[in-house]
Every structure is written in structure tokens, then in C-alpha cells.
Short mmCIF file of C-alpha atoms in Angstrom, two decimals:
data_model
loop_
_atom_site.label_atom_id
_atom_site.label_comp_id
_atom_site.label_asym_id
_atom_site.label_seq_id
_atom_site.Cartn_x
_atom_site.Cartn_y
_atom_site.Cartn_z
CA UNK S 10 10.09 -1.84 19.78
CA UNK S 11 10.19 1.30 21.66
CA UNK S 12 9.02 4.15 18.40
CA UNK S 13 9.17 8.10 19.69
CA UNK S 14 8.61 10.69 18.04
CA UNK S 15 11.76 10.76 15.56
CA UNK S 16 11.14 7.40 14.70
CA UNK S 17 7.52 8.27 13.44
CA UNK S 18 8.78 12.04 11.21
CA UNK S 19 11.65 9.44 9.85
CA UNK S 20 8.68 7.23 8.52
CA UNK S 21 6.13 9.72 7.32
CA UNK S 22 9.16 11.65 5.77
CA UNK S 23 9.73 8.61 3.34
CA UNK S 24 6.15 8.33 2.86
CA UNK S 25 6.41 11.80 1.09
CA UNK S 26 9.32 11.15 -0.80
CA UNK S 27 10.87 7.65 -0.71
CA UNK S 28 14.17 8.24 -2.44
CA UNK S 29 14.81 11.06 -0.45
CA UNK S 30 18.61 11.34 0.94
CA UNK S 31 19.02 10.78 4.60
CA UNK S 32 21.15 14.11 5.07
CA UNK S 33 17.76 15.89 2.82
CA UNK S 34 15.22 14.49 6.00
CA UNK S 35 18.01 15.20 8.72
CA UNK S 36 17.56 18.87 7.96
CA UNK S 37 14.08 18.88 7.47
CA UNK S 38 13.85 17.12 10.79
CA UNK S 39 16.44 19.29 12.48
CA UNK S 40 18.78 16.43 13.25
CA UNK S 41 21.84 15.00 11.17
CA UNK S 42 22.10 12.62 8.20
CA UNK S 43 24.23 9.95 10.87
CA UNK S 44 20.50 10.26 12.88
CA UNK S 45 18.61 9.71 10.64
CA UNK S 46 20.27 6.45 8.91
CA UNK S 47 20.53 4.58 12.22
CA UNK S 48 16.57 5.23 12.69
CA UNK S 49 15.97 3.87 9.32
CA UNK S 50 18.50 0.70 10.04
CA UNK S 51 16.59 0.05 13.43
CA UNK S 52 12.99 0.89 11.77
CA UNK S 53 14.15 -1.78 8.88
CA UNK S 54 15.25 -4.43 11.10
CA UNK S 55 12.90 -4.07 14.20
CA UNK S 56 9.47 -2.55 12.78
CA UNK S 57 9.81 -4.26 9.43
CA UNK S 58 9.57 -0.45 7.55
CA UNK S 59 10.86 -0.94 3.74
CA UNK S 60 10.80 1.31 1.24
CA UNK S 61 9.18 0.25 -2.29
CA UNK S 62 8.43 1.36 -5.92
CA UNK S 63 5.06 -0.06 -7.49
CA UNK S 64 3.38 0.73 -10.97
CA UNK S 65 1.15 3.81 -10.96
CA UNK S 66 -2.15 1.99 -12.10
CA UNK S 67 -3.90 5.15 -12.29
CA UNK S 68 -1.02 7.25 -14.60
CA UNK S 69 -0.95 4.24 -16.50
CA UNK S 70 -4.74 3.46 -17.37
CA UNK S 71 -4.99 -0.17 -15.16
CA UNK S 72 -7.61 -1.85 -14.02
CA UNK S 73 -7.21 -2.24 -10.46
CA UNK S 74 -9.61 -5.05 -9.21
CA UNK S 75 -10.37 -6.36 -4.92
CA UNK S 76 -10.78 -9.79 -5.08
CA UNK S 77 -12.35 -11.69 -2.12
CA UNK S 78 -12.06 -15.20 -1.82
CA UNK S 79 -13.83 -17.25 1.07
CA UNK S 80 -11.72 -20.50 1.82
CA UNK S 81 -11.47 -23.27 4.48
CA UNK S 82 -9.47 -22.41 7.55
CA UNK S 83 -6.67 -25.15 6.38
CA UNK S 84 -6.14 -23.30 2.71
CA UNK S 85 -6.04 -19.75 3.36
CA UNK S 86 -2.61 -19.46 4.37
CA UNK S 87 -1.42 -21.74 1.19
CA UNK S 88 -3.54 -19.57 -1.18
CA UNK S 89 -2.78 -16.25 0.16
CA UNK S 90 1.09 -17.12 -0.27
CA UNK S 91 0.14 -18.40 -3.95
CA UNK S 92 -1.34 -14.85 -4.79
CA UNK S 93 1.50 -13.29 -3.07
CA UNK S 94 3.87 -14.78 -5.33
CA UNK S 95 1.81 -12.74 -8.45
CA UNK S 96 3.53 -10.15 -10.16
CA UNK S 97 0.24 -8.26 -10.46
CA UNK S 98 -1.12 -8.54 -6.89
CA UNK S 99 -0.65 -5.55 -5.12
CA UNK S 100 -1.04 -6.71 -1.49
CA UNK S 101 -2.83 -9.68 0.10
CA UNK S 102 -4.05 -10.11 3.41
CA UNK S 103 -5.72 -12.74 5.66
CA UNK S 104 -9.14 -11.32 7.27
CA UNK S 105 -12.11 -12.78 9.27
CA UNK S 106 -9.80 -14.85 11.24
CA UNK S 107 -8.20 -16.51 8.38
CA UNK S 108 -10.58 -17.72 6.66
CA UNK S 109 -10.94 -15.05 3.84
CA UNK S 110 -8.36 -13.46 2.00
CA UNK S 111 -8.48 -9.88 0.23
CA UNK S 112 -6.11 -9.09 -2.58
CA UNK S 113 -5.73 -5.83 -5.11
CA UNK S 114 -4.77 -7.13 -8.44
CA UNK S 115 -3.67 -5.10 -11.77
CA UNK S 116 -4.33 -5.29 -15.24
CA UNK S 117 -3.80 -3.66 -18.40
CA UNK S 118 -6.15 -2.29 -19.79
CA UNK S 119 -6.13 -4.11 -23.00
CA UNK S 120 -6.01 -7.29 -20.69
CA UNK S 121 -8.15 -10.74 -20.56
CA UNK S 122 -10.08 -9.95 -17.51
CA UNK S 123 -10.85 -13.64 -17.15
CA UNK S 124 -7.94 -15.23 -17.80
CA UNK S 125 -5.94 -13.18 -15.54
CA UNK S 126 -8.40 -12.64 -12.84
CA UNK S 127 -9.81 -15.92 -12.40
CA UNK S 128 -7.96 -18.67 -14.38
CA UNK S 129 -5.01 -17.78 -12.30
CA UNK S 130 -6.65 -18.47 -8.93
CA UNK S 131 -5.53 -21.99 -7.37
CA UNK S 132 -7.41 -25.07 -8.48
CA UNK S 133 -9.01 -26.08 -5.00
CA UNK S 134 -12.00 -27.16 -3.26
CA UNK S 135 -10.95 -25.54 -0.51
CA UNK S 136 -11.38 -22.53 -2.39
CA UNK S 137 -15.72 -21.96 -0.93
CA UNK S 138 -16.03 -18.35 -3.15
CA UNK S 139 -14.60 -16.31 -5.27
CA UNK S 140 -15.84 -12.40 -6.04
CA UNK S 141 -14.19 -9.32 -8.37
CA UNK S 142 -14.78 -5.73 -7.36
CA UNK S 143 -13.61 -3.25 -9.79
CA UNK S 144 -12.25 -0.26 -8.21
CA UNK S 145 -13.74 2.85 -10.35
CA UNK S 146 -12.25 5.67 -8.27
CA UNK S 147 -9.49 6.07 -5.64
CA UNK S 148 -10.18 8.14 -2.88
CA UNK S 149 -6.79 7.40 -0.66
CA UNK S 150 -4.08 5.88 -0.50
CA UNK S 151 -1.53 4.33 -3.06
CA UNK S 152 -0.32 6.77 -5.72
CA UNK S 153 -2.61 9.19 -4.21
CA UNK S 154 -0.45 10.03 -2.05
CA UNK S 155 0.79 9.65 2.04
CA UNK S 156 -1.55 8.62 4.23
CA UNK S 157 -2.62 10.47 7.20
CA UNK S 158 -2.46 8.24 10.00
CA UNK S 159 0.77 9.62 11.93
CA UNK S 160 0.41 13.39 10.96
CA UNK S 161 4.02 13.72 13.07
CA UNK S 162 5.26 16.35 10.10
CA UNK S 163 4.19 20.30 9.96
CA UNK S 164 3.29 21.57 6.55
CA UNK S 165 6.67 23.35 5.67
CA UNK S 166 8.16 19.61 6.52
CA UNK S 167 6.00 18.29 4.06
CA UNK S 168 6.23 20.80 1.69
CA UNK S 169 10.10 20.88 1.88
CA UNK S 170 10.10 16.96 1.27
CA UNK S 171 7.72 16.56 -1.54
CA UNK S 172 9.27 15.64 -4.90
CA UNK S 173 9.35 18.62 -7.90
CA UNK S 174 5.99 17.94 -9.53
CA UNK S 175 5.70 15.90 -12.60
CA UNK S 176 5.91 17.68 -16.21
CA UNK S 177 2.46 15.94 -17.46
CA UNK S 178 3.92 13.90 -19.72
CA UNK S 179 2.22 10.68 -20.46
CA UNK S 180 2.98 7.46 -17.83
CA UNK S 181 4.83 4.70 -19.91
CA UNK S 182 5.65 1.40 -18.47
CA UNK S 183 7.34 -1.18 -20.81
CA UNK S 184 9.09 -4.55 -21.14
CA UNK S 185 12.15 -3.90 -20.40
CA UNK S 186 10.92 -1.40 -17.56
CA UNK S 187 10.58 -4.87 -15.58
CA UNK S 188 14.21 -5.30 -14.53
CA UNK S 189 14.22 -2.29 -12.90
CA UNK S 190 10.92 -2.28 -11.41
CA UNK S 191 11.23 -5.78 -9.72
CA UNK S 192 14.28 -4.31 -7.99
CA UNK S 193 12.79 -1.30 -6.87
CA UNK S 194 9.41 -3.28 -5.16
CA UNK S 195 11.85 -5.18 -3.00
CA UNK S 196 13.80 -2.05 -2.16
CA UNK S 197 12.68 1.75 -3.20
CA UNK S 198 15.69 2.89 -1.59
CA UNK S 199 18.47 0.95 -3.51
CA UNK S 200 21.31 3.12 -5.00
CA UNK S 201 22.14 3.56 -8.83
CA UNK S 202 25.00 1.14 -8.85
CA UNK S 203 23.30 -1.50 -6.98
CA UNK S 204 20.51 -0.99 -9.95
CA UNK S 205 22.51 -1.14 -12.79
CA UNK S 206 23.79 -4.66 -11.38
CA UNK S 207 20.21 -5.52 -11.33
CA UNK S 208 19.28 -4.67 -14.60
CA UNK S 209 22.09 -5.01 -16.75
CA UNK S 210 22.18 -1.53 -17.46
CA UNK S 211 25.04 1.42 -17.85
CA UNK S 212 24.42 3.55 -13.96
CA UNK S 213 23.35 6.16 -16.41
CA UNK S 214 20.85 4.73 -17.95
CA UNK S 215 19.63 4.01 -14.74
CA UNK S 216 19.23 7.71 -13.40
CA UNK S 217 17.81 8.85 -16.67
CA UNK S 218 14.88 6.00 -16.95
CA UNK S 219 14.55 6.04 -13.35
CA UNK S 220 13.83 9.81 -13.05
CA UNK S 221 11.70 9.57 -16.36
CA UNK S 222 9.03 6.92 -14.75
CA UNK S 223 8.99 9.31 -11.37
CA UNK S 224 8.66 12.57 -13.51
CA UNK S 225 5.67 10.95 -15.19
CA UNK S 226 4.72 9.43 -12.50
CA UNK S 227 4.59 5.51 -13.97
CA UNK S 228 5.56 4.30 -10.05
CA UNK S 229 4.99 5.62 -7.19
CA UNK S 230 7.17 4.88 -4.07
CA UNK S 231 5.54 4.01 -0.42
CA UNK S 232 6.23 2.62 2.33
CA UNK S 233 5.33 -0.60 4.25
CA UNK S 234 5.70 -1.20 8.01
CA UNK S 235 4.51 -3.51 10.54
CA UNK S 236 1.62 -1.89 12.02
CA UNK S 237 1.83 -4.23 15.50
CA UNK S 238 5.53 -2.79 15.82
CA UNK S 239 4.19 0.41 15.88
CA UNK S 240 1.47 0.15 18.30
CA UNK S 241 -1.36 -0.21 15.36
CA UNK S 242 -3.09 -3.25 16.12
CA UNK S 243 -6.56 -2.74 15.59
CA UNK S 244 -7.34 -3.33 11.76
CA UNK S 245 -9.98 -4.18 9.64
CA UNK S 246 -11.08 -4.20 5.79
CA UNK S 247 -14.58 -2.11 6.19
CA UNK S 248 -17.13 -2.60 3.00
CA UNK S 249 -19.85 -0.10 2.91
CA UNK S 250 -22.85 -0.19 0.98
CA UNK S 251 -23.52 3.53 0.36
CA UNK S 252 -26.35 5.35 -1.52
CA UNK S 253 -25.23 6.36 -4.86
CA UNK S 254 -25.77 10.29 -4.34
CA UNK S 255 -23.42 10.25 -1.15
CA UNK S 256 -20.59 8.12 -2.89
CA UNK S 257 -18.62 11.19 -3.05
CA UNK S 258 -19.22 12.73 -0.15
CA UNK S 259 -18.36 9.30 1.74
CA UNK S 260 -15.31 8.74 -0.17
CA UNK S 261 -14.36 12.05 0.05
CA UNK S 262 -15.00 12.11 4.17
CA UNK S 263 -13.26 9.04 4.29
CA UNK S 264 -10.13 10.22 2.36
CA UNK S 265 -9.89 12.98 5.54
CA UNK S 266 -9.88 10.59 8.39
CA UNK S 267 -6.74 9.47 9.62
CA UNK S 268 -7.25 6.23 10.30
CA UNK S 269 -8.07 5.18 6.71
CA UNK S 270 -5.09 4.36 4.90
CA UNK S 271 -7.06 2.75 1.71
CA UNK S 272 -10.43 3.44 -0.33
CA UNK S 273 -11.91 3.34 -2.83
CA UNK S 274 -15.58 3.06 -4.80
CA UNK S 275 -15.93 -0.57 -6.17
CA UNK S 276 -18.74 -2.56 -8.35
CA UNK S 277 -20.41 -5.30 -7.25
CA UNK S 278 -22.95 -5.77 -3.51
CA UNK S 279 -21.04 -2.89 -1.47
CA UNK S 280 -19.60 0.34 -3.42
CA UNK S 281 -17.06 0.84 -1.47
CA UNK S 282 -13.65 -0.65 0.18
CA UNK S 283 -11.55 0.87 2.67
CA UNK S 284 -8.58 -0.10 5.14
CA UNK S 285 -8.74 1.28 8.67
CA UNK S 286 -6.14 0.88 11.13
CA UNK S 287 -6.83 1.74 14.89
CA UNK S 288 -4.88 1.76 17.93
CA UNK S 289 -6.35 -1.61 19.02
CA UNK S 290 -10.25 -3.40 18.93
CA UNK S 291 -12.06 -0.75 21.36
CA UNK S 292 -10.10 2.32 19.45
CA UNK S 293 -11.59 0.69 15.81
CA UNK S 294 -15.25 0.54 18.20
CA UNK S 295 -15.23 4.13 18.35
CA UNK S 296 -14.22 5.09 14.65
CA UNK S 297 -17.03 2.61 13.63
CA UNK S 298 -19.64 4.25 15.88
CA UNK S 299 -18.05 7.74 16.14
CA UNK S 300 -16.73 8.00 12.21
CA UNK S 301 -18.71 5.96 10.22
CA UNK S 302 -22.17 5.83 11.94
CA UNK S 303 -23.02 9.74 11.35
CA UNK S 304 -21.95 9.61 7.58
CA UNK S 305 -24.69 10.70 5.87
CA UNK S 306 -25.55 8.21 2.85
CA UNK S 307 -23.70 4.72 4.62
CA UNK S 308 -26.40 2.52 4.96
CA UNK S 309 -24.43 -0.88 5.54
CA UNK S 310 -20.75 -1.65 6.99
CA UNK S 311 -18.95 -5.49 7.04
CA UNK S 312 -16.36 -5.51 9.17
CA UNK S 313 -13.39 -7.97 8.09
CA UNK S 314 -10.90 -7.99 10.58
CA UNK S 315 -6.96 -8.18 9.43
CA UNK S 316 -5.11 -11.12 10.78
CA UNK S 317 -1.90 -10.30 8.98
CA UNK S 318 -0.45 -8.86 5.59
CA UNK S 319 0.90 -11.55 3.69
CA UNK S 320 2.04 -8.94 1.09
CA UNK S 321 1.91 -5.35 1.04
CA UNK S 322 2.83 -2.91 -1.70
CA UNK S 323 6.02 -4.37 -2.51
CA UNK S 324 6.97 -7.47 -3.91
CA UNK S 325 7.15 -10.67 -1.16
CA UNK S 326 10.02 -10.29 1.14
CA UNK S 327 13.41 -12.43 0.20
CA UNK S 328 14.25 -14.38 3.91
#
């Protein structure tokens, strides 16, 4: 589809605040609230854009794990849909042609690291290798907050869209949060009514728990979209080894480059795990030789090409 420059303010205005009402962005964006709902309806339908609520892994004390898994060309598709279908995956995507898979998983805390990280996987031989990198710190993307990759917004726009900071109190996610929370990863943008019929709940109840989980910020809203549809076709999953002195300084430089939506420091071979997306292949050339090559401290990058998303933040799309 044809995006301009509307299209692309509509987008990174619901990556600042997901929930936000369409007549709030129309005056942001100087046009009305009619505009601005038949962008979103085309956006949904054409560029696959959907709004979604996730669990704050950070607010809430998670682990959040990368798990690579190395698999015959046959099986990745099957497995990659099998971790999809997890209600603690956070996305999954086919890389290195389709014959690895990369997926961010969740846990408690207080969880069985083994059982849930491994015992989980699918019982294959297809299945070549299996390896857990713990993320230890977030440099972008996720609850950290919008991503820089279509800076189409000035900062009064931003500023003028951002939520009303959080009051500090502590992140709580429960039971019977669940209800709610499945709803909201298939659409962020649902209204109260259409929640209460989801969760059994009073529409009050609703408003109150919903605004208590963004005040302390227990989920965080973002938004997906098909990065082909929008002229984004160049992608990769990039793991660096980098000295341990320059972690920071990496991450940190990293965190300020537009084309990385994702990373993070990790444990294990490499320390650290980001997502770049690029205009196309020659365009993800020059941020790997013009970006990444002059960073003081990177000493080794693995290029993993994306072949597709088979989940993103949300939960699997219903067809």
C-alpha cells in the first residue's frame, strides 16, 4: 500500500500512547478525528498495524529470556507456530532463511526455569539445537518505550501524546488480571464495553483495573505492523559479541540509532541482541559497515536475517 506522511504520524502517534482517542491524535496532527479513524481502518486492514497490551516484564520483576533454536528446514515453520501459540512468548520469528527461529519468552521470577523454558519446547528430532540467553538489561524497545525508526512526530507532538506519568506505585499482575489481558494483546484499542463482555466484569471495573495496571505500569501498549507494507524490508536479528567495558556504551549507542527497534545485553557466547530493520539488503549493508563497524568495543556481529514474524508483541492473530 501506498503510506505518506499521515499514515506514518497516525502510527508513531499510537506508538506513544496506544489508547489514545482518535479526535486526541487528530488535533495533535492538525487534522480531524473522521481522518484519522479511516487511516487507522486502512493501516489495520492493508499494512497489518494492530494495537496491543503486553505484561511489563521489567515493572513486574520477569525474567525475559531469547531463545534460539536451530531446526531442519521442514520443522521450523511447525515449531515456530507451536511457540507462537505460548502465552509467555513474546514474539517469534523465522531467521537464516527458515531454518532458525528466535523467540523472547517470560517468566516469573519465582518460576522453574527448566520446566518452562525447555520442557515446553516440541519433542522433535528435527529440533538440531536449542540455546537460552538471559536478557540482563534493556536498552530499547518494548516497555522502554517508542522506537525511533519513523521519527515523523516533532517533540511538542510527542510530548502532547504521551500518557500522565505513572504514580510509582508497585506493578501487580494477578490471576484474574488474565481475562483482561488476553483481550487487550489481541486488540489494545478495544473499548470498555467490548471488555467487560470479555471478562465478565461490571464496565467499571474495567476502567478502574485497567487504568490501575497503566498507572503502574504492569502493561505496556505497542504497536505491531507489517514492516514489508511499509517499505521496511531489510531485517535482521544482529548478535554482537562486545567487550565487557563497552557494553554500555554499545547498548547505549545502539538505543540512539533509528533503525534498531530491539536490544538488549544477554548471557551466554554474544552479550548482546538487537533487531534492525532497514529499508532493504544494501540499506542494512551500510548500517552494518557505517553503524556498527566504528563502535568502539564490538568485536564480533552474526547476522540472522528475518524471513517473517510469526508473532509479534501481541497474542497470534484470530483469521
Amino acid at each position: 500500500m501506498e503510506v505518506d506522511m499521515l499514515d506514518r504520524q497516525v502510527i508513531q502517534a499510537l506508538r506513544i500512547n496506544g489508547r489514545a482517542g482518535f479526535r486526541e491524535i487528530g488535533a495533535v496532527l492538525g487534522v480531524s478525528d473522521q481522518t484519522v479513524a479511516r487511516r487507522y481502518r486502512r493501516l489495520r486492514e492493508h499494512a497489518g498495524v494492530r494495537v496491543v497490551a503486553s505484561p511489563n516484564a521489567i515493572a513486574l520483576g520477569y525474567e525475559m529470556w531469547m531463545i534460539r533454536l536451530r531446526t531442519t528446514p521442514d520443522a521450523a515453520a511447525t515449531i515456530a507456530d507451536a511457540l507462537a501459540r505460548r502465552d509467555d512468548t513474546g514474539w517469534v520469528s523465522l531467521t537464516s532463511g527458515g531454518t532458525e527461529i528466535a523467540c523472547n519468552v517470560r517468566l516469573p521470577a519465582a518460576a522453574d526455569r527448566d520446566a518452562l523454558l525447555l520442557s515446553k519446547l516440541p519433542r522433535t528430532p528435527r529440533l538440531v539445537s536449542v540455546s537460552a540467553h538471559c536478557m540482563i538489561h534493556l536498552f530499547a524497545g518494548g516497555a522502554v518505550g517508542p522506537d525511533r525508526l519513523d521519527p515523523v512526530l516533532s517533540p511538542a507532538q510527542s510530548a502532547a501524546l504521551a500518557p500522565p506519568p505513572g504514580s510509582g506505585r508497585p506493578a501487580v499482575l494477578t490471576d484474574a488480571d488474565q481475562p483482561l489481558v488476553d483481550a487487550l494483546s489481541h486488540d489494545g484499542r478495544r473499548g470498555y464495553a467490548d471488555l467487560a463482555g470479555a471478562t465478565g466484569w461490571p464496565e467499571s471495573t474495567v476502567r478502574r483495573r485497567l487504568a490501575e495496571l497503566v498507572d503502574t505500569g504492569a502493561i505496556f501498549f505497542d504497536v505491531e505492523v507489517d514492516p514489508d507494507s511499509v517499505g521496511f524490508r531489510g531485517r535482521a536479528l544482529l548478535w554482537l559479541s562486545v567487550a565487557p567495558a563497552r557494553l554500555a556504551a554499545v547498548g547505549a549507542a545502539l538505543a540512539a540509532h533509528e533503525e534498531i527497534v530491539f536490544a538488549a545485553a544477554t548471557t551466554g557466547p554474544t552479550n548482546v541482541v538487537a533487531t534492525v530493520v532497514c529499508r532493504d539488503m544494501p540499506d542494512l549493508y551500510r548500517y552494518l559497515t557505517e553503524r556498527i563497524g566504528p563502535l568502539d568495543g564490538v568485536e564480533r556481529v552474526e547476522t540472522a536475517p528475518m524471513v517473517r514474524h510469526v508473532k509479534q508483541v501481541g497474542a497470534v492473530r484470530r483469521h
